[in-house]
PDB file of C-alpha atoms in Angstrom:
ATOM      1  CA  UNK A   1      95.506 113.873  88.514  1.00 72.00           C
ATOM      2  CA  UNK A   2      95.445 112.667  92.194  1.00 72.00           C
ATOM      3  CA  UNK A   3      92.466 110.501  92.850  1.00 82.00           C
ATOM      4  CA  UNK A   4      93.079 109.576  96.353  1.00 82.00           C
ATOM      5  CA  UNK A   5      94.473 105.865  95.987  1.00 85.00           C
ATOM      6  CA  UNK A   6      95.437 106.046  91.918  1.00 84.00           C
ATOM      7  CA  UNK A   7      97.797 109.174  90.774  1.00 84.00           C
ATOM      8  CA  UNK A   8      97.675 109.230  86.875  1.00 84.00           C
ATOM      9  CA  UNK A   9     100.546 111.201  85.304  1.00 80.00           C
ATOM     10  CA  UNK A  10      99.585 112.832  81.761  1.00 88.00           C
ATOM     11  CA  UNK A  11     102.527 113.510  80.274  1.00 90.00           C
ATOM     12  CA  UNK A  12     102.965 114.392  76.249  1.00 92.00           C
ATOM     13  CA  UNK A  13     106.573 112.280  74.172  1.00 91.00           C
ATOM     14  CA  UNK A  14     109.040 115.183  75.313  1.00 94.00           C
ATOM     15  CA  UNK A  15     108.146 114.567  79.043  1.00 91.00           C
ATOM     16  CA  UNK A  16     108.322 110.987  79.424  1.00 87.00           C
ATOM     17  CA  UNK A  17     111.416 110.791  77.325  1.00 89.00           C
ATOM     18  CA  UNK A  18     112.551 113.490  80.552  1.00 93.00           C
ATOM     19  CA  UNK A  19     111.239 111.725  83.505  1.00 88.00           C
ATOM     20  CA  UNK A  20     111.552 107.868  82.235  1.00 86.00           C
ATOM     21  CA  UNK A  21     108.978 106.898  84.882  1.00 81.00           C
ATOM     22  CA  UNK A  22     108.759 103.316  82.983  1.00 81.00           C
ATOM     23  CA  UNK A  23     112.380 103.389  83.536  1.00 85.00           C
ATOM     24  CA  UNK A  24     112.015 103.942  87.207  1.00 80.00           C
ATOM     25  CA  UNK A  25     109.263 101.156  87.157  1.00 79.00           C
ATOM     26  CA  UNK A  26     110.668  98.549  85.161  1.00 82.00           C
ATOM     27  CA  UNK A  27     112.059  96.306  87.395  1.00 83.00           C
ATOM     28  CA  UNK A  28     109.206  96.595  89.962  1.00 82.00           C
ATOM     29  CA  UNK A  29     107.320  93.410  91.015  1.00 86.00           C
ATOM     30  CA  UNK A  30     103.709  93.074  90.124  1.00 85.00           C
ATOM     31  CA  UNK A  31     101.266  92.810  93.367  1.00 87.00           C
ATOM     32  CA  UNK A  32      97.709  91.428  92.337  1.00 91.00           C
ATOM     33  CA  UNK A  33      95.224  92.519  94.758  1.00 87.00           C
ATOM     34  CA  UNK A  34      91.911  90.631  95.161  1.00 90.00           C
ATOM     35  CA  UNK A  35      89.568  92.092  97.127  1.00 83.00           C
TER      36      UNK A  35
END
């Protein structure tokens, strides 16, 4: 689902075991954003 700013990715156990996007994300750096 694309909701302009926010993509959320719906996805059922067989597909995330394929694309691993937690993998991908793992090491990524949390950005708080106050507005």
């Amino acid at each position: 689902l694309d909701f302009g700013d926010v993509i959320v990715h719906i996805f059922g156990a067989k597909e995330r075991e394929y694309y691993r996007l937690e993998r991908l994300w793992n090491e990524a750096k949390t950005v708080v954003y106050l507005q």
